[in-house]
Amino acid sequence: MITLQNYINGELIAPVSGAYLSNTNPATGEVFSECPDSDERDVDLAYVAAENAFEQWSNTPAEKRGRIMLKISELLERDLQLFAEAETTDQGKPLWLSKNGEIPRAISNIRFFGTAIEHFSSEAHPMGNHAINYTLRSPIGVVGCISPWNLPLYLFTWKIAPALATGNCVVAKPSEITPYTAYLFSKICIEAGLPPGVLNIVHGLGHKVGSAITSHPSIKAISFTGGTKTGAEIAKVAAPMFKKLSLELGGKNPNIIFADCDFEAMLAETVRSSFLNQGEICLCGSRIFIERSIYDKFKSAFVEKVKTELVVGDPMNPKTKTGAIVSKAHFEKVLSYIELAKQEGGTVLCGGEVVKPDGVCANGWFIAPTIIEGLPYTCRTNQEEIFGPVVTLSPFDTEEEVLKMANSTEYGLAATIWTQDVTKAHRVAQLVKSGIVWINCWLLRDLRTPFGGVKSSGVGREGGLEALRFFTEAKNICVKL
Ligand code: NDP
């Protein structure tokens, strides 16, 4: 049994309560570690440490802050295998995905912002020969970063890296469902020489630790990624305190497939965009709209490919393509949506059932990749976020019709468009209501681009300059000449 600790003021310490939560490996159903059940007392300790560290960290030259971050990224790279195994044990995703996707991306996040800060600049606005304005961008102070369980270290580092690079001190809370890699990360921060108090990681439940961070009167900004409902709760608490808020929330992303697409490229990528990471990526396309003339061809090729290629089972096995669902509660939620889809009149074309692998994973939480057709676009299955290995297929006849269906949900995070017609691609991309559109690709990420959603998918943007600006306060200074 591994006992995780909070990382406060540069040290690994037990929670004030002395209580721990059980942390389960979703592939085996066995408890493998215990995670601090922290509360507002731990958040207070973390805040005081962060506040004490702020003066020195914010005045440390950007180049030196960046160098410490680069050291952290190097150590993460050195321990890639350890981190990948930890992430897979904790989250259930296949090991190859942790090793080639999640942890390398966490390394890139730290490296990207550790170097970006050296190129960060602010504006000057001259007013002829009357005056000149220049803008100072200063760190905010102590900020809160709260991250979810689907891409644990990837999203954790995506938040803390720009916060630290810009000179803020951080109180961070990873999801208590997947706390393991954030704990290992705190050890690396100590080894890399990150000054005590600059980053503090408080483990525990959302309604205790998360809400203590959001309601803390002196934590000035909150960067949150998670569900829309939680985002609304956070906004309710933080908005009257005039905190800066960045909310990256849920999605119900459309994949729009026109008959003139490159069929093979589209098919391969649509399998990935539907089921990678068990469909537990906020950017996965869960509603697939197919132009009617290729609907049957697509349906049979897609079902065949998913059935033959997406081997479900032990995430540690290199042949596995689909691992375990992150928790029992989420497993039950996904299954309940499959039942709902049937009640709503849907036909399950493949999957839809629990998978019980032999051996060590016999008690894990596995669901076969599930494809459903025959549902109206307005039904709950097509409107609510499932966040699992479940997609629906719907035919369309015109651009107007598909845009109506694609834009019909409360969400607006990402969309994918497949066509060889350049003009149509741009036209549809402009009319889809989402923060991110991929044309003839999916999840092709450049960390400099703005990342985030519209409508109930969030407020604000992450990535590149957007993140550096979020974590700084702008002050305009006007000098009369
Ligand atoms: P949740 O909203 O349940 O939790 C996210 C984080 O917030 C967790 O650390 C959670 O702690 C914490 N939390 C819960 N309640 C509160 C509260 N009242 N105050 C402060 N913090 C709180 O999301 P999930 O972890 O279930 O993640 C899945 C969701 O995340 C999906 O909706 C998905 O779409 C979204 N997501 C969005 C992304 C984006 O970029 N837009 C990217 C990835 C995921 P605890 O674990 O203890 O509940």
PDB file of N, CA, C and O in Angstrom, residues 362-394:
ATOM      1  N   ALA A 362     -10.088  -9.327 -13.728  1.00  0.00           N
ATOM      2  CA  ALA A 362     -11.453  -9.891 -13.694  1.00  0.00           C
ATOM      3  C   ALA A 362     -12.435  -8.999 -12.924  1.00  0.00           C
ATOM      4  O   ALA A 362     -13.632  -8.999 -13.219  1.00  0.00           O
ATOM      5  N   ASN A 363     -11.928  -8.238 -11.948  1.00  0.00           N
ATOM      6  CA  ASN A 363     -12.837  -7.378 -11.169  1.00  0.00           C
ATOM      7  C   ASN A 363     -12.743  -5.899 -11.546  1.00  0.00           C
ATOM      8  O   ASN A 363     -13.175  -5.025 -10.791  1.00  0.00           O
ATOM      9  N   GLY A 364     -12.144  -5.647 -12.713  1.00  0.00           N
ATOM     10  CA  GLY A 364     -12.013  -4.252 -13.147  1.00  0.00           C
ATOM     11  C   GLY A 364     -13.282  -3.755 -13.806  1.00  0.00           C
ATOM     12  O   GLY A 364     -14.246  -4.499 -14.006  1.00  0.00           O
ATOM     13  N   TRP A 365     -13.258  -2.447 -14.157  1.00  0.00           N
ATOM     14  CA  TRP A 365     -14.458  -1.803 -14.704  1.00  0.00           C
ATOM     15  C   TRP A 365     -14.245  -1.516 -16.191  1.00  0.00           C
ATOM     16  O   TRP A 365     -13.694  -0.474 -16.571  1.00  0.00           O
ATOM     17  N   PHE A 366     -14.675  -2.449 -17.019  1.00  0.00           N
ATOM     18  CA  PHE A 366     -14.444  -2.340 -18.458  1.00  0.00           C
ATOM     19  C   PHE A 366     -15.776  -2.316 -19.213  1.00  0.00           C
ATOM     20  O   PHE A 366     -16.685  -3.105 -18.899  1.00  0.00           O
ATOM     21  N   ILE A 367     -15.849  -1.459 -20.210  1.00  0.00           N
ATOM     22  CA  ILE A 367     -17.043  -1.401 -21.071  1.00  0.00           C
ATOM     23  C   ILE A 367     -16.581  -1.473 -22.526  1.00  0.00           C
ATOM     24  O   ILE A 367     -15.643  -0.761 -22.919  1.00  0.00           O
ATOM     25  N   ALA A 368     -17.212  -2.312 -23.306  1.00  0.00           N
ATOM     26  CA  ALA A 368     -16.849  -2.439 -24.724  1.00  0.00           C
ATOM     27  C   ALA A 368     -17.219  -1.142 -25.459  1.00  0.00           C
ATOM     28  O   ALA A 368     -18.286  -0.561 -25.201  1.00  0.00           O
ATOM     29  N   PRO A 369     -16.345  -0.670 -26.370  1.00  0.00           N
ATOM     30  CA  PRO A 369     -16.680   0.520 -27.160  1.00  0.00           C
ATOM     31  C   PRO A 369     -18.055   0.358 -27.810  1.00  0.00           C
ATOM     32  O   PRO A 369     -18.341  -0.668 -28.431  1.00  0.00           O
ATOM     33  N   THR A 370     -18.886   1.359 -27.635  1.00  0.00           N
ATOM     34  CA  THR A 370     -20.310   1.235 -27.952  1.00  0.00           C
ATOM     35  C   THR A 370     -20.735   2.234 -29.030  1.00  0.00           C
ATOM     36  O   THR A 370     -20.453   3.431 -28.909  1.00  0.00           O
ATOM     37  N   ILE A 371     -21.396   1.702 -30.062  1.00  0.00           N
ATOM     38  CA  ILE A 371     -21.889   2.554 -31.156  1.00  0.00           C
ATOM     39  C   ILE A 371     -23.408   2.388 -31.228  1.00  0.00           C
ATOM     40  O   ILE A 371     -23.913   1.265 -31.269  1.00  0.00           O
ATOM     41  N   ILE A 372     -24.093   3.520 -31.234  1.00  0.00           N
ATOM     42  CA  ILE A 372     -25.572   3.492 -31.197  1.00  0.00           C
ATOM     43  C   ILE A 372     -26.111   4.321 -32.365  1.00  0.00           C
ATOM     44  O   ILE A 372     -25.565   5.388 -32.673  1.00  0.00           O
ATOM     45  N   GLU A 373     -27.171   3.844 -32.993  1.00  0.00           N
ATOM     46  CA  GLU A 373     -27.824   4.666 -34.041  1.00  0.00           C
ATOM     47  C   GLU A 373     -29.336   4.731 -33.780  1.00  0.00           C
ATOM     48  O   GLU A 373     -29.866   4.054 -32.900  1.00  0.00           O
ATOM     49  N   GLY A 374     -29.975   5.569 -34.577  1.00  0.00           N
ATOM     50  CA  GLY A 374     -31.438   5.615 -34.540  1.00  0.00           C
ATOM     51  C   GLY A 374     -32.021   6.537 -33.486  1.00  0.00           C
ATOM     52  O   GLY A 374     -33.194   6.405 -33.125  1.00  0.00           O
ATOM     53  N   LEU A 375     -31.218   7.472 -32.984  1.00  0.00           N
ATOM     54  CA  LEU A 375     -31.721   8.371 -31.939  1.00  0.00           C
ATOM     55  C   LEU A 375     -31.965   9.768 -32.503  1.00  0.00           C
ATOM     56  O   LEU A 375     -31.167  10.255 -33.320  1.00  0.00           O
ATOM     57  N   PRO A 376     -33.022  10.451 -32.043  1.00  0.00           N
ATOM     58  CA  PRO A 376     -33.195  11.843 -32.470  1.00  0.00           C
ATOM     59  C   PRO A 376     -32.093  12.713 -31.848  1.00  0.00           C
ATOM     60  O   PRO A 376     -31.606  12.409 -30.756  1.00  0.00           O
ATOM     61  N   TYR A 377     -31.720  13.783 -32.548  1.00  0.00           N
ATOM     62  CA  TYR A 377     -30.604  14.598 -32.030  1.00  0.00           C
ATOM     63  C   TYR A 377     -30.974  15.340 -30.749  1.00  0.00           C
ATOM     64  O   TYR A 377     -30.112  15.795 -30.014  1.00  0.00           O
ATOM     65  N   THR A 378     -32.273  15.416 -30.473  1.00  0.00           N
ATOM     66  CA  THR A 378     -32.719  16.163 -29.299  1.00  0.00           C
ATOM     67  C   THR A 378     -32.787  15.309 -28.028  1.00  0.00           C
ATOM     68  O   THR A 378     -33.033  15.838 -26.948  1.00  0.00           O
ATOM     69  N   CYS A 379     -32.605  13.992 -28.144  1.00  0.00           N
ATOM     70  CA  CYS A 379     -32.805  13.136 -26.955  1.00  0.00           C
ATOM     71  C   CYS A 379     -31.666  13.326 -25.961  1.00  0.00           C
ATOM     72  O   CYS A 379     -30.600  13.856 -26.297  1.00  0.00           O
ATOM     73  N   ARG A 380     -31.864  12.859 -24.738  1.00  0.00           N
ATOM     74  CA  ARG A 380     -30.859  13.066 -23.682  1.00  0.00           C
ATOM     75  C   ARG A 380     -29.519  12.433 -24.046  1.00  0.00           C
ATOM     76  O   ARG A 380     -28.463  13.007 -23.774  1.00  0.00           O
ATOM     77  N   THR A 381     -29.552  11.246 -24.654  1.00  0.00           N
ATOM     78  CA  THR A 381     -28.290  10.580 -25.014  1.00  0.00           C
ATOM     79  C   THR A 381     -27.468  11.472 -25.948  1.00  0.00           C
ATOM     80  O   THR A 381     -26.242  11.462 -25.894  1.00  0.00           O
ATOM     81  N   ASN A 382     -28.162  12.226 -26.786  1.00  0.00           N
ATOM     82  CA  ASN A 382     -27.460  13.085 -27.738  1.00  0.00           C
ATOM     83  C   ASN A 382     -27.235  14.505 -27.224  1.00  0.00           C
ATOM     84  O   ASN A 382     -26.640  15.324 -27.924  1.00  0.00           O
ATOM     85  N   GLN A 383     -27.731  14.791 -26.044  1.00  0.00           N
ATOM     86  CA  GLN A 383     -27.575  16.150 -25.509  1.00  0.00           C
ATOM     87  C   GLN A 383     -26.662  16.202 -24.283  1.00  0.00           C
ATOM     88  O   GLN A 383     -26.022  17.217 -24.034  1.00  0.00           O
ATOM     89  N   GLU A 384     -26.606  15.106 -23.508  1.00  0.00           N
ATOM     90  CA  GLU A 384     -25.868  15.152 -22.243  1.00  0.00           C
ATOM     91  C   GLU A 384     -24.492  14.504 -22.405  1.00  0.00           C
ATOM     92  O   GLU A 384     -24.332  13.561 -23.172  1.00  0.00           O
ATOM     93  N   GLU A 385     -23.538  15.006 -21.632  1.00  0.00           N
ATOM     94  CA  GLU A 385     -22.184  14.459 -21.718  1.00  0.00           C
ATOM     95  C   GLU A 385     -22.115  13.095 -21.027  1.00  0.00           C
ATOM     96  O   GLU A 385     -22.498  12.960 -19.874  1.00  0.00           O
ATOM     97  N   ILE A 386     -21.647  12.083 -21.757  1.00  0.00           N
ATOM     98  CA  ILE A 386     -21.506  10.739 -21.174  1.00  0.00           C
ATOM     99  C   ILE A 386     -20.070  10.539 -20.706  1.00  0.00           C
ATOM    100  O   ILE A 386     -19.814   9.988 -19.654  1.00  0.00           O
ATOM    101  N   PHE A 387     -19.116  11.001 -21.490  1.00  0.00           N
ATOM    102  CA  PHE A 387     -17.699  10.967 -21.125  1.00  0.00           C
ATOM    103  C   PHE A 387     -17.187   9.535 -20.949  1.00  0.00           C
ATOM    104  O   PHE A 387     -16.502   9.196 -19.992  1.00  0.00           O
ATOM    105  N   GLY A 388     -17.544   8.696 -21.921  1.00  0.00           N
ATOM    106  CA  GLY A 388     -17.101   7.305 -21.895  1.00  0.00           C
ATOM    107  C   GLY A 388     -17.062   6.767 -23.311  1.00  0.00           C
ATOM    108  O   GLY A 388     -17.235   7.510 -24.286  1.00  0.00           O
ATOM    109  N   PRO A 389     -16.867   5.443 -23.471  1.00  0.00           N
ATOM    110  CA  PRO A 389     -16.711   4.859 -24.806  1.00  0.00           C
ATOM    111  C   PRO A 389     -18.056   4.626 -25.507  1.00  0.00           C
ATOM    112  O   PRO A 389     -18.424   3.498 -25.841  1.00  0.00           O
ATOM    113  N   VAL A 390     -18.791   5.714 -25.698  1.00  0.00           N
ATOM    114  CA  VAL A 390     -20.133   5.623 -26.298  1.00  0.00           C
ATOM    115  C   VAL A 390     -20.293   6.733 -27.330  1.00  0.00           C
ATOM    116  O   VAL A 390     -20.113   7.910 -27.011  1.00  0.00           O
ATOM    117  N   VAL A 391     -20.612   6.343 -28.583  1.00  0.00           N
ATOM    118  CA  VAL A 391     -20.903   7.359 -29.605  1.00  0.00           C
ATOM    119  C   VAL A 391     -22.224   7.038 -30.297  1.00  0.00           C
ATOM    120  O   VAL A 391     -22.666   5.876 -30.307  1.00  0.00           O
ATOM    121  N   THR A 392     -22.826   8.071 -30.872  1.00  0.00           N
ATOM    122  CA  THR A 392     -24.051   7.864 -31.648  1.00  0.00           C
ATOM    123  C   THR A 392     -23.793   8.251 -33.100  1.00  0.00           C
ATOM    124  O   THR A 392     -22.964   9.119 -33.386  1.00  0.00           O
ATOM    125  N   LEU A 393     -24.504   7.589 -34.006  1.00  0.00           N
ATOM    126  CA  LEU A 393     -24.419   7.897 -35.439  1.00  0.00           C
ATOM    127  C   LEU A 393     -25.748   8.490 -35.897  1.00  0.00           C
ATOM    128  O   LEU A 393     -26.803   7.963 -35.538  1.00  0.00           O
ATOM    129  N   SER A 394     -25.666   9.553 -36.694  1.00  0.00           N
ATOM    130  CA  SER A 394     -26.887  10.139 -37.277  1.00  0.00           C
ATOM    131  C   SER A 394     -26.605  10.566 -38.706  1.00  0.00           C
ATOM    132  O   SER A 394     -25.574  11.207 -38.962  1.00  0.00           O
TER     133      SER A 394
END
